[in-house]
Structure formats: structure tokens, C-alpha cells
Amino acid sequence: MKLITAILKPFKLDEVKDALQAAGINGMTVSEASGFGRQRGHTEVYRGAEYTVDLVPKVRLEVLVDDKDAASTVDVIVKAASTGSIGDGKVWTTPVEQVVRVRTGERGPDAI
Amino acid sequence: MKLITAILKPFKLDEVKDALQAAGINGMTVSEASGFGRQRGHTEVYRGAEYTVDLVPKVRLEVLVDDKDAASTVDVIVKAASTGSIGDGKVWTTPVEQVVRVRTGERGPDAI
Amino acid sequence: MKLITAILKPFKLDEVKDALQAAGINGMTVSEASGFGRQRGHTEVYRGAEYTVDLVPKVRLEVLVDDKDAASTVDVIVKAASTGSIGDGKVWTTPVEQVVRVRTGERGPDAI
Amino acid sequence: MDQVVLNSGDTAWMLASTALVLLMTPGLAFFYGGMVRTKSVLNMMMMSMVTIGIVSVLWVIYGFELAFGYTSDSPWYGGFGLSGLGSQVNELTNNGGIYPIPVLVFAAFQLMFAIITPALISGAIADRAKFTAWAVFVAIWSTVVYFPVAHWVFAFGNKVGDTITSTGYLAGKGVQDFAGGTAVHINAGAAGLALAIVLGKRIGWRKESMRPHSLPLVMLGAGLLWFGWFGFNAGSSLAANGIAGLALMNTQVATAGAVIGWLLVEKIRNGHATSLGAASGAVSGLVAITPACAFVAPWAAVVIGFIAGILCSLAVSLKYKFGFDDSLDVVGVHLVGGVWGSLSIGLFGSSVVNSIGLDGILYGGGTALLGKQALGVGLVFAYSFIATLIIGYAIEKTIGFRVTREVEIEGIDLKEHAESAYELASSSRGGASL
Amino acid sequence: MDQVVLNSGDTAWMLASTALVLLMTPGLAFFYGGMVRTKSVLNMMMMSMVTIGIVSVLWVIYGFELAFGYTSDSPWYGGFGLSGLGSQVNELTNNGGIYPIPVLVFAAFQLMFAIITPALISGAIADRAKFTAWAVFVAIWSTVVYFPVAHWVFAFGNKVGDTITSTGYLAGKGVQDFAGGTAVHINAGAAGLALAIVLGKRIGWRKESMRPHSLPLVMLGAGLLWFGWFGFNAGSSLAANGIAGLALMNTQVATAGAVIGWLLVEKIRNGHATSLGAASGAVSGLVAITPACAFVAPWAAVVIGFIAGILCSLAVSLKYKFGFDDSLDVVGVHLVGGVWGSLSIGLFGSSVVNSIGLDGILYGGGTALLGKQALGVGLVFAYSFIATLIIGYAIEKTIGFRVTREVEIEGIDLKEHAESAYELASSSRGGASL
Amino acid sequence: MDQVVLNSGDTAWMLASTALVLLMTPGLAFFYGGMVRTKSVLNMMMMSMVTIGIVSVLWVIYGFELAFGYTSDSPWYGGFGLSGLGSQVNELTNNGGIYPIPVLVFAAFQLMFAIITPALISGAIADRAKFTAWAVFVAIWSTVVYFPVAHWVFAFGNKVGDTITSTGYLAGKGVQDFAGGTAVHINAGAAGLALAIVLGKRIGWRKESMRPHSLPLVMLGAGLLWFGWFGFNAGSSLAANGIAGLALMNTQVATAGAVIGWLLVEKIRNGHATSLGAASGAVSGLVAITPACAFVAPWAAVVIGFIAGILCSLAVSLKYKFGFDDSLDVVGVHLVGGVWGSLSIGLFGSSVVNSIGLDGILYGGGTALLGKQALGVGLVFAYSFIATLIIGYAIEKTIGFRVTREVEIEGIDLKEHAESAYELASSSRGGASL
Ligand SMILES: Nc1ncnc2c1ncn2[C@@H]1O[C@H](COP(=O)(O)OP(=O)(O)O)[C@@H](O)[C@H]1O
Ligand SMILES: Nc1ncnc2c1ncn2[C@@H]1O[C@H](COP(=O)(O)OP(=O)(O)O)[C@@H](O)[C@H]1O
Ligand SMILES: Nc1ncnc2c1ncn2[C@@H]1O[C@H](COP(=O)(O)OP(=O)(O)O)[C@@H](O)[C@H]1O
């Protein structure tokens, strides 16, 4: 099994979620994150003092998939998340040794 | 070493934490997450317009353990977190190559 | 490729970020977390009732690096984040099988 | 006296006071709303909002008549009968004397008291009351408890020539309650205790920490309450005169004394002076000075407030001893503060300060006044507590008063109101950066 | 009448009322600010803030003169000319009669109305208006729409001896609008509709959920609006008298009725009574009773409010049917509520309640009054809608009114104001634990 | 004049004004509280809360006597002696003339000024003052600085027959300060500067961004300040008359002018008009018009406000130049705004507008008035700055004024008050979904 982690632009979340569902992926976990990279942050002004805020809001998506679905799932995410502009994010895959569904105790691919 | 990641119902966090401590696990990291899965979200109403919010609040627990403790720790978490109802969450294990304790620079199992 | 995950004291974030940039690492993802460990939490008082809050605010830093940079990057983080007091945090390394840059679809080390 | 004409200055102050007292109920909603967890903020506020709605409507239909009508000539209630308040636009207020303010202004001012009293109760049952059941409770409780009790305390009667009829029972006995220590605070406190017993403890009470989700919101509530309370107390003189000035000054300095009293207890006991303590201390001082504000000297007000801060800060722990979940301390603050304030007049009351007041023990008036005050305290407490228990159990047994376990855990805002208080996340859908 | 001297009671109430009405605009900023997403809170508030700034300054220079001046003797506007308001400190108010209050107090009171009316419009174009364009709009709209319309409705004329000149058109026709159902609410509602059309729909409208980011902020706004509205309505009597008392009572009970009306609709339709519904219901009741508050009996006010709550709760869905993105329901609440309230006088108006009022249909007055009211409604709606369309398109075509797609997605607070509303994260830089 | 009787209209306005000015201190707590980081919100608010507590109690015991007593016949202070305020309920106010309002109302009104002045100072030392040390500072500073300075400026003396004694020094010199430009704002600003020097810079100052954690809270504070300030300025006429009306109008339009002035500077300098700028501009305008509000024409008030907005927006950067960490710009806003406002009377003052005023330079009065104003400005600045330095260092050397490095980094709310401002997380313990 694999864990696919994706850092995305927040406003793309809905589209990615829809694309994953369309691809038969019905579970995922989302969290808030801030990214630092090529994409510039922004400037804020408080009583004339300018601050550079270099962290940019991102969402972090985690999807557990069976080995065989890993590559295609990555493609689905990349396709749905891309806008072509800097800061679109990263998607990476890591190996997972075991998955358990808490409710039933099922293990392995069945647990996903 | 292994990293155990668990997505849980938030109100179960205290019980899981207690169970882990009882099992001799004295460190962990917690963060907020939202889950999408079999568990239904909920409906909110604003001036008559109904919105389906399909992300459900979850907590994300990360525990670094020695290889030998991995299986038993997963069991402890699963046991403490289970309510038997949909949405109880997932627990998964990934391999970790190196761990460092920032304070001392200790590495490997000693750092946990 | 490797994923380096670091749990740090929040007020150290800026220094770590600067150190990473100085070391040529120009991308990272940050999120909020709470830690439980040797470091004690704190006590809060509400209308005379004292509560122990045992989760301590932390930040969670994720950095994707090429295999060859992994060890040195860990060192950079550990060095910049250390205060020598309990609760400085952990840094760990996990293997990554694939990385994709969403914007371009580039894969592998080029995507970082 | 017969030819009283409208006094625009008194009327101006009563108009302003009425607005000030209205603001107290939203203020209370924030004070309470800040103290609960994120998942029940809106329900807490909605209990206040719907109370404003229901009581205002009942007031027009029969509430004002039941509390301040003259038709019954009973010390226990004003009169039965629908009013609509339609024909009284140009009448002046008659309440044991003709006041040079329009009767509708008096009615509106008193309405605000009728609103905040049931709203205060809601703090005792945070996080766990069915919204519809609460609405039903408010309608019944106002009718059966508040409107009559207001008559006992605040109805000084219908003056025609030299005859005064329809005086309320406690008013007739000479019990002193300038702005509602008994009718408002003891009444709400006793009812809060009863409802906390009827509804039982919240899931996780004493085990989980139920920290206030937003102390700035609590401070906002306290600030608005303090501000509005000037209308509550100084408005109760029904005139812009020296007594109003005394009430105003006393309200300020008693509250200040109570803030200091509560913070000192905290500093000594816990080592930290907290903002929740400051806000709670302020409210306890405001409560305690409410009955006394026009009967005591400013220095005595400071003392009354200071003692109120100490007493109430100690009293809020009692619920843990006795095992009732008075969630936001309606008993510890309003009941205890109201009892202390009402009795304090028996100590500090001074006829020098206010010529229509009586001398308390410290001014050589003996225990007579204290006895009267105790009568008021006891009667209102007993009636409110028992009546509320009955109403509460009746609702619980019929339509049910408490939400299910699932609703309580998932959050009453989401389940009862289909809403979440906050959606602050920058990455929430539609938010954040390109 | 000739030798009118300053009445300190009336003046006291008008000073307080002016302060109360000023507070409504920040209240509105919170009401609106809470309803938008986190990324546009500040812009929403800034639209109100800059309106306060611009309109106040224009008022001194020529606004008061244009609305309430006498030099033109026109029913359509007061007078051209710069004023500065410098020489009028000791004059009393003359507006169809000499009032015993300083003219500067009247001018300040009316200024607050001139401020809140354009501020109300901003809710229709949340999240997407260029800030500079909004500022320009406010200046033009106030000058071309509000100041003249205020003259039509509120200028009862210059009384010299027994002659009254310069009466506004609608005032002269006997259209009844006590505190601004036409001049304020219909005017703002019609303009909101026009601007929503000019600016078009927000990106993601109907597809994305645009949940209110903070309902407690909405409740705060509603609470402050309610509080301030007592000044708005009861202050419109320009005196602390029985009519002010009637307006005060009616304001309270109509609003209460509207809260109940809106919540009932929600409970029946969606199964849940929401806090946004309670807040919205309150505002709809306040709007509806505004024109009628001094002309109807309290029981009728309850009915007017109750119906307003029902009507407006149904009306807010119309935008989805007709496809215009009136983001925060300025049309559904202010236009619909204002129309209903203005017409309701034709039904419930009663000369018994207010001797200067007329009898509506229910009091045997026939349809004459209703006809006049319809004239006021129609004229103000038509003028405001058309004029606003023209001003709006003119701005859009010249300096541009709508922000770019990028600004809208990234967030107007960040892009237009270089600020973020909140920085609550405990791990934000410089925060949290050692 | 001898037989002055209570005027209910004037009293009504003073009661309302007193309530309004009380609200300013919670307003200030929100204004300041929103500007600091999440970890010091509560401490910021607690500095205001405890100030309300301490100053109110001192006022009863000796403060009012020290500021407004007659026993000393000194231009520098009122009188020593304990008061308790017990015997004055039916007296009218005597302050250079008998005012038809109860003396307790005057005392309560003035108390609110005594409260907000030290509370203003707290903004200069955000995030780093020991709470107990602050409480001690407030008690000493009020006694040694505020009470005497209030006597200098506001004590017009004890009028018996035709003799007036005990006039304050600056009042006697004819320095014009209608509502506290010197006694309140310059006084607080100078003290803020001194304390910022005594306590030193915050850890991370100029390196870390210390963004306001909640701008909506700042806006709320600004809104409540603006609202309350009508009581502050228009209440300072001690009557509901034409002067109050002038003060009210000027307060509104100067503030509006300042909002525009500040926003224009921002737009030109940074390219963005910010909400913090609008809120700050408003406060700077309110400050500047405070001394002048009853002495200038409305058009001049707009100009004074506009210039205040520009001056203060430029002045807030000075701290970076001079290297003192006046955290929330007490100097930039209150000192600079107060100085400008006080001097502006020397330019725009007009005896046509206010018969008891004098003509400034623009009205042909020459520089005499400006000279007097400069005297007031200089004296209050010098005394406050030096006295505060001494008090501040004395506290620092004895009980310590500044928290430890650890407390400052971990957060003063947690360490000094054992509380966290917010607990909004939906997954916080006990929260969220099944
Ligand atoms: N080396 C990295 N490790 C972890 N996350 C990264 C790394 N580089 C970039 N990211 C994440 O990806 C986001 C986008 O990266 P960025 O360099 O801005 O644009 P792009 O991926 O389009 O070149 C960043 O905001 C950050 O969250
Ligand atoms: N494929 C997946 N990848 C990552 N997280 C998942 C996945 N499926 C489920 N989850 C997480 O587990 C939670 C529970 O899953 P759900 O399908 O609702 O119930 P259950 O696990 O009881 O069948 C989800 O809310 C989500 O956070
Ligand atoms: N076994 C673990 N698994 C995951 N995170 C851990 C573990 N132990 C500690 N942590 C994280 O590291 C942080 C610091 O650990 P702590 O034991 O307090 O101090 P130290 O690392 O200095 O010994 C914790 O707050 C927690 O976030």
C-alpha cells in the first residue's frame, strides 16, 4: 500500500476531491498547511510598517491507496490540481506497511 | 523504527492518549484534520440555503515507535479509538529511517 | 528521495527556515501541531477550577530532499532548532518513492 | 401632584435606559457564549435571542397587564386580560404615584427586565437543552413565575387621588429592591438551580476540561452588561434626578470593588488573577448592588461590591461539592450575589442617603429592615425554585428537555441549529490563495 | 410657538439618539463582516468605515444644505451652496415647525441616517468591489440619490410665521415615513439590487458554499443594530415624549415578532431555527417597523414584524430564482422589509394612536393612505434603482468597479487592504511556547 | 443663579454620557486587545479592567476630593481628605458655577475620565508588564499624576456667591481644553512614552512581525470608542444644550476627516488603505478634536481631524527612528493628536461659535490663545513624563515591572493570567463529531 501526500492550493481542493471520487477513491484526509517555495508570499501593512508574509496557505491531502492504484491516483490529483502557475504544489508517494480500519480492525488493502 | 499515523474521532483523543501512556508510550504529536469517507458529513443551513459539508473533523496522531513496539502500539490505538460506528478512522504504519532528538542530537531508538 | 519531518518549537520556525535557505533548501511545508512528551504542559484556571493542558503547541515542518542531501538537512534543522531545553522536538526521515511537481508534472528530484 | 405633566428630561433618561437594558441581553449572550465550547456558542446565544422574541410578544398580549395591571387588586398579580397596549400612548406612568413619563416608556423599560431574567437562567443549562423545549419553558416560566413576581416586587400600585390599590405583596411589606435583586437575580438564580437539577450534568462534566472558547467574547459581554446596567439601576429611579445619580455612582464603584475582590481571591488561591475572574467579578458586583444601589452611600457600595466579589468567587466552587452542573454559575453569581445584595441593604441602608430609604443596622435602624429583606429573599427563592422544578420536570416528561447523547457530543449548534459558529480556516472552501 | 426655547430633555434624547444611530454603522459592519468569508471581512467593514468618513465630510460642506436647506424652495432638493455649519450653533431646528433642539443636533442626527444608507448597500456587493471605486460611488450616490431623497421624505419645510416653504415632495403629499422606510431602506435596497446587477456574481456563486465565517460577529452586529435602532426610530420624534415612547415600544415588539416569524419559517422549511435566521429576522423587523413605528399600536407592530419576518425569510431565496448575487440580502431584507413596512401603515395606521397620523384600512380610513404610501414606495424605488444603475455602470466603465479574478480568489482583504483579519494561530511567528 | 434647581434634561444627558464614557474603557481594551498577538490579548484587556477597578475605588476614597475638592484652595490639587461621597446625594455640581446636575453625576462622569487615562497608557507597554506591577502603577500614577492634573485643567473652582476659589492652575490661566486634550491625551501619551522607555523593547521587536491578531476586534474597539466619545466630548458641556450639540457634531466630522486623512497617507505611501489605518485614523481624530470640540466651527473640525489623521499616521513611524517600543502607538496617536488638537484651538478657536471661547489666529485673535495652549501642552507633558519616569523606575527597581524572558516568549496570558484567549479548534477535547 502507498500513502500519497499532496500539497495543493486550497481553492483546488473541491476539484481534486471530485476527481478522486470520479476515479473511485472514496476516502481521504485533509489538513491545513502553509507552504514556502518559489511562489512569493505577500506583503501586509500595519500602521505603515510593511511585513512580508512568506508562508502561503495550502492544503495537505493524504490518500491511502493500494499499490496498483498509486500511479494513477497521483495522475488524477496532479491533473485536477494544476493551474499552471507557480505554487501549484507537490505530490509524493511513500510506502505503507500496514493499514488498519479502526471500526472493524480490518487490515491491509481491505482497510482502505 | 516506525511511524504510526492515526486518523481518529476527536472526542476519542483523550482515551487514546491515556491508553498509549498506559502502554508505556510517552510521546506523540497531534494535529487537526478533516476526513472524507464513508461517514456522511452534515448539512448546514444559512438563510434557507442548505449546504452539505462533507469534511468531518478528525484528529491526526503521529507516534514514533521502535520496530518491536509497532504492532502492539497499533493495537492499543485501535482498541482505544474504536466506537464501532462508521468514521472511526484509520491507523497506518510507515518505515522510518532515522530519528533525531533535537535537544540532544541523540539518534535512532534512543531519540524516541 | 527522502521526506524529513520535524516537530519544533514554534518560535524557532523563523530561524530554521533561514538556516534551510542558507543551506540551499528553498521549499518546505509547515503545519500546526500539538505535542505530548517529556515537556510538561501548563495549568489554566477558570473560575477557580485548574485544568492541566498537556498538549504543547508545536510546528510541523516537512521537507522533501534528494537522498544525498538528507543527512545534512537533518543536521541543519537540528542545529537551528535546538535550545537545549526539554521539548525541542524530533526530526525524522522517511523514504519517498515518487515526487511530482503539480505545475509541470516533473517527477523525481527535479520536482523538488 | 394631580396635574403631573410629561417631563422630557426624565423621559429622555428612561428612553435611553430602556435601550441600555435591551443591550444587556445580547451582552449576556456574548458573556455566556464566550464561556461555552465552540460547539455550543450559537445555541447559547439563541437561548437569549428567542427569549427576547417570546417575552416581548407575551408582554404586549398579557404580560404587562399581568405584572402591572390594576384590575385584580391582588398583591400577587396585576390582572388577567389581553392588552395590546394600544390606547395608552398619551398616558403617564402610574405606579404608586404618577410619574411624568409616558406609560409606554415604563412598559418598555420593564419589558427589558422581563426579558433578561429568563435569559439569565440559560447559563445553568448550557450545551444540553432542546431549543424548542427552551422556548416553551420561557413562555411558561415568564407567565407563571416572572410576571407575578415582578408584581410582588415592582408594582407600587395604582394611585387614584390619595388611594393606592393593587400594590404588590413585597412592595407592600416594605421590602427594598431598587432594581431587581429579588425579582431578577434571586429569581433567575433559583430557577437556574432547579433547571440544572432537572437537566442533569453534561457528558464529561468534571472529567473533561470545558474551557471557555473565547475569553474576548466573555469580556465583550461583560463590558456590554456593565454599560447596560447603568440603565438597569439608574433607570430604576424612573427619573433623571439625584437618586439616579446615586444609583449610577454606586453601580460603578460596587462593580469596581467586586472586580478587585474576585481578583484578590484568585491571586491568593490560584496565584493568578484571570480575565474570566475580572469579568465574573464585575457581574457579581453588578448583581449585588442592583437591589441596594439607591439606598446606600458610595463607600458602602464599594464594600458591598468587594464582599460580593469574594463571596461569589468562593460560591462558584460549591457546584462541585454539591454535584449539580450549573454550567455557567448562575447560582454562584446571580443567586448568591442577589441574596447578598438584598440583605446588604439591611446593613448599609441609610435614610440620609435616600429619604425614602430606611436605616439598616449600621445606621442604627436595627434588624427590622434586614428581616424584611430576608422575607423577600426567602419568598422569591422558594417560589421560583419550586415552580421551576415543576415546570422543568413537566417539560422533560412531555416533550423532553434534554438533547440526546449524540447531539451533545457532536455539538448542539450543528444538530439543533444546523450551523457552525466559526469558519475561520483560510483554506476553507473558496478561501485562500491562487 | 414663536418663542420656542431650547428643551434640555428633548435635546438630551436627541444627543443620545445621534450616538445610538452612529453606532449602527459599525454594527452593520460587524453584521455584514461576520457573514462573509474570512478573506473579505475587512473589506466589508472598510466599506462602512469609509462611508462614515466621506458622508460626514460632504454633509458639512454641502450635504445638509442639499437635503434640508431652504434656499431652493424646491420639493426635490434643499439648496445648493456650501455651508460649513459654522454659524448655526445657537439656532433651533426648523423643520415644518420649530423644535426646541439645537439645529446642529438635528443635523448630526440626520447625518447618521445619511451615513448608514449607503453603508447598507455594500452588503449587495460583498467580496468583489474595488475599494476606491466604492469610495467614489459613495460620494456620488450620496450627492445624487440620498441627499435629494432625504429632502423628499424628511424635509417638512421652513416655517416662518405661519408659512411653510421648501417642503419635500413626498412629505408634502402626506406620505408617512416616520424614520426612513423609503428614504433609507427602500432606497438602499433598490440601490443594492442595481449594484448587484452591475457588478455581477461572485466567482463560485451557487457552486461553492460561502458560509458566514463568524456567526458570533453577525450576532454582535445584530445586537448593536437593534440597540442603535431605538435612537433611529424613537429619536425620529425629535423629542422625548409619548410618540418617542410609542416608537420605542413598537421597535422592540415588532423586532421580536420578526425574530419569531423568521424562525418559524426556518423550523417548518428546514427543520432548524438558525442564529443567522434570528439575526436576519431581527433586522427585517427593525426595517419594517421603521416607517410605521409612530403610527401604529403595539399589537399591530407585533403583527407587522411577524409578517416581515416571514416575508423576508421567503424573499431572500428570490435571488437564486432571478440569478442576481445580492450577496448579503440587501434586497431580501431592506427592500422587501421597507416596502412591507411602508405599505403596512396603510393597513394599521391609526389616528387614535398618533393624532398626527391617519387611519389605515383597518381603522376605516379606506385606501387613501395606502395609495400615498404606494406612491412613496414606487417613486423612491424607481429613482434609486435607475440612478444607481447609471452611476454604477459609469464607474464600471471608467475606473472599473469590480476587482480582478485573482484578487477575488486570493481575497480582497489581502489584495485591496494588504491585511488579514485574523492571525489566531498559536504557532504564528513569535507566538507559543519556549 | 443662586437658586439653581436640578434640570432633568441636563441630568439625563450626563447620566447617558457617563455610561458612554465608561464603555470607552472596554472599547479601548478591545482596540488594544485586537492589536496584540494571540498570546497577550487577555493581559491587554486586564490592564484596562483592573484600572477600572482600582481608580473607581480610589475615586470614592480620596480621588474626587483630590481632583475637585475645595479645601486646599490650591491651583495644584483639590484637597486631601477621605470622602466616601456619602453626604452629597442631593447637592448640585459646583465647578466655577452651579450646574443643575447632581454632584454625584458630575463625580461619576469625571471618574470615567480618571479611568480611561491610565488605561490608555497600557498600550505603550503591551506584552511585557507584570500584572501586579501595573496595578501598583495605576494606583500611584492616578494619585500623583492624574488627580492633580485633572485639577489643573478641569477644576473651574468653587463658586460661593460671586467668589470663585480653588480654580485649577491651567483653568485659571485660560487654557482651553474642553474635554481633555491635555489632562487625558497628552498626559497619557507622555506617560506612555516614559513607560516604554522604562520597560524597554519587546523581544523580537523590529525583527519579528507582530501582526494584530484580530482586526475585527480592533474595529469593534474603535467603534465603541467612537460611540462612547460622544459622551466624552458632548458630555463635557455638562448640559444638553447648543454647546453639546456643537461638540457632538464636531466629534463626528473631525473623526471622519481623520479617517480620510490617515487612509490617504496610506494609499499614497503604501498603496493600500488598511482597516487598521481607518481605526487608527478615527482614534486620532477623536483625540485631536477632544480639546477643541466646543470652540471651533464644524468646517474647522473637519480640517483639524484631517490634519490629525495625516500627522498621526506619519508620527507612528517615529518610534522606529528613535528606537522606543511604544507598542500600540500611544505616543503617535494620543500625544501627537493631543498636542495638535490643543494647539489647533489657537488657530481655529472662534468666539462666534462659542461665546465663552476666544478667537484664534484665523479669527483675528492673534497668538495669545496659542500661547496659552502651548503652556498647557508643555506643562502637562513635562510633569507627566518626568513623574511617570520616576514612578516607573521606582517600580522596576523594587517589585520589578517587566516580566521574564520566558514569560514573554511563552505568552503573558498563560503565565500571568493562567488563561488562553481562544480555544476555537473543533477538535479540542470534548469537541467535534462522534
Ligand atoms: N522541498 C519541499 N519540501 C516540502 N514541500 C515543498 C518543497 N518545495 C515546495 N514545497 C511545497 O510545495 C508548494 C509549492 O512549491 P513552489 O516552489 O511554490 O511552487 P512549484 O511547486 O509550482 O514550483 C510550497 O508552497 C510548499 O508547500
Ligand atoms: N483512503 C484513505 N486515505 C486517507 N484517509 C482515509 C482514507 N479513507 C478514510 N480515511 C480517513 O478515515 C476516516 C474514516 O473513514 P470512513 O470511511 O469515514 O470510516 P471507516 O474507516 O469507519 O470506514 C475518514 O474521515 C478519513 O479521514
Ligand atoms: N514518540 C513520539 N512520536 C511522535 N512525536 C513525538 C514522540 N515523542 C515526542 N514527540 C514530539 O516531540 C516533542 C518534544 O518531545 P519531548 O519529549 O517533550 O522533549 P524532548 O524531545 O526534548 O525529549 C513532543 O512535544 C512531541 O510533539
XYZ file of C-alpha atoms and ligand atoms in Angstrom, chain B residues 27-29 62-64 101 103 112, chain C residues 7 35-39 58 86-90, ligand 3:
48
model
C 5.469 10.887 23.299
C 3.209 11.753 20.422
C 2.261 14.591 18.119
C 1.651 10.526 14.986
C 3.667 8.183 17.127
C 7.243 7.157 16.508
C 16.061 14.256 19.238
C 17.639 18.777 22.163
C 12.145 8.430 20.679
C 8.395 18.750 15.118
C 2.996 17.767 21.144
C 2.920 15.477 24.087
C 6.149 14.325 25.682
C 8.635 14.934 28.431
C 7.951 18.639 28.300
C 4.469 22.820 18.067
C 13.160 19.838 27.041
C 10.619 19.830 24.258
C 12.890 20.926 21.440
C 11.307 18.242 19.284
C 12.114 15.431 16.897
N 7.246 9.066 20.187
C 6.928 10.221 19.609
N 6.258 10.200 18.457
C 5.929 11.373 17.849
N 6.236 12.574 18.317
C 6.917 12.643 19.491
C 7.286 11.491 20.183
N 7.926 11.867 21.305
C 7.963 13.225 21.299
N 7.347 13.691 20.205
C 7.195 15.087 19.824
O 8.355 15.770 20.186
C 8.049 16.850 21.080
C 9.144 17.012 22.088
O 9.261 15.848 22.882
P 9.603 15.916 24.444
O 9.587 14.527 24.944
O 8.681 16.891 25.098
O 11.044 16.574 24.514
P 12.452 16.092 24.010
O 12.333 15.685 22.567
O 13.303 17.317 24.185
O 12.859 14.972 24.885
C 6.720 16.479 21.674
O 6.009 17.625 22.081
C 6.049 15.750 20.537
O 5.456 16.669 19.636
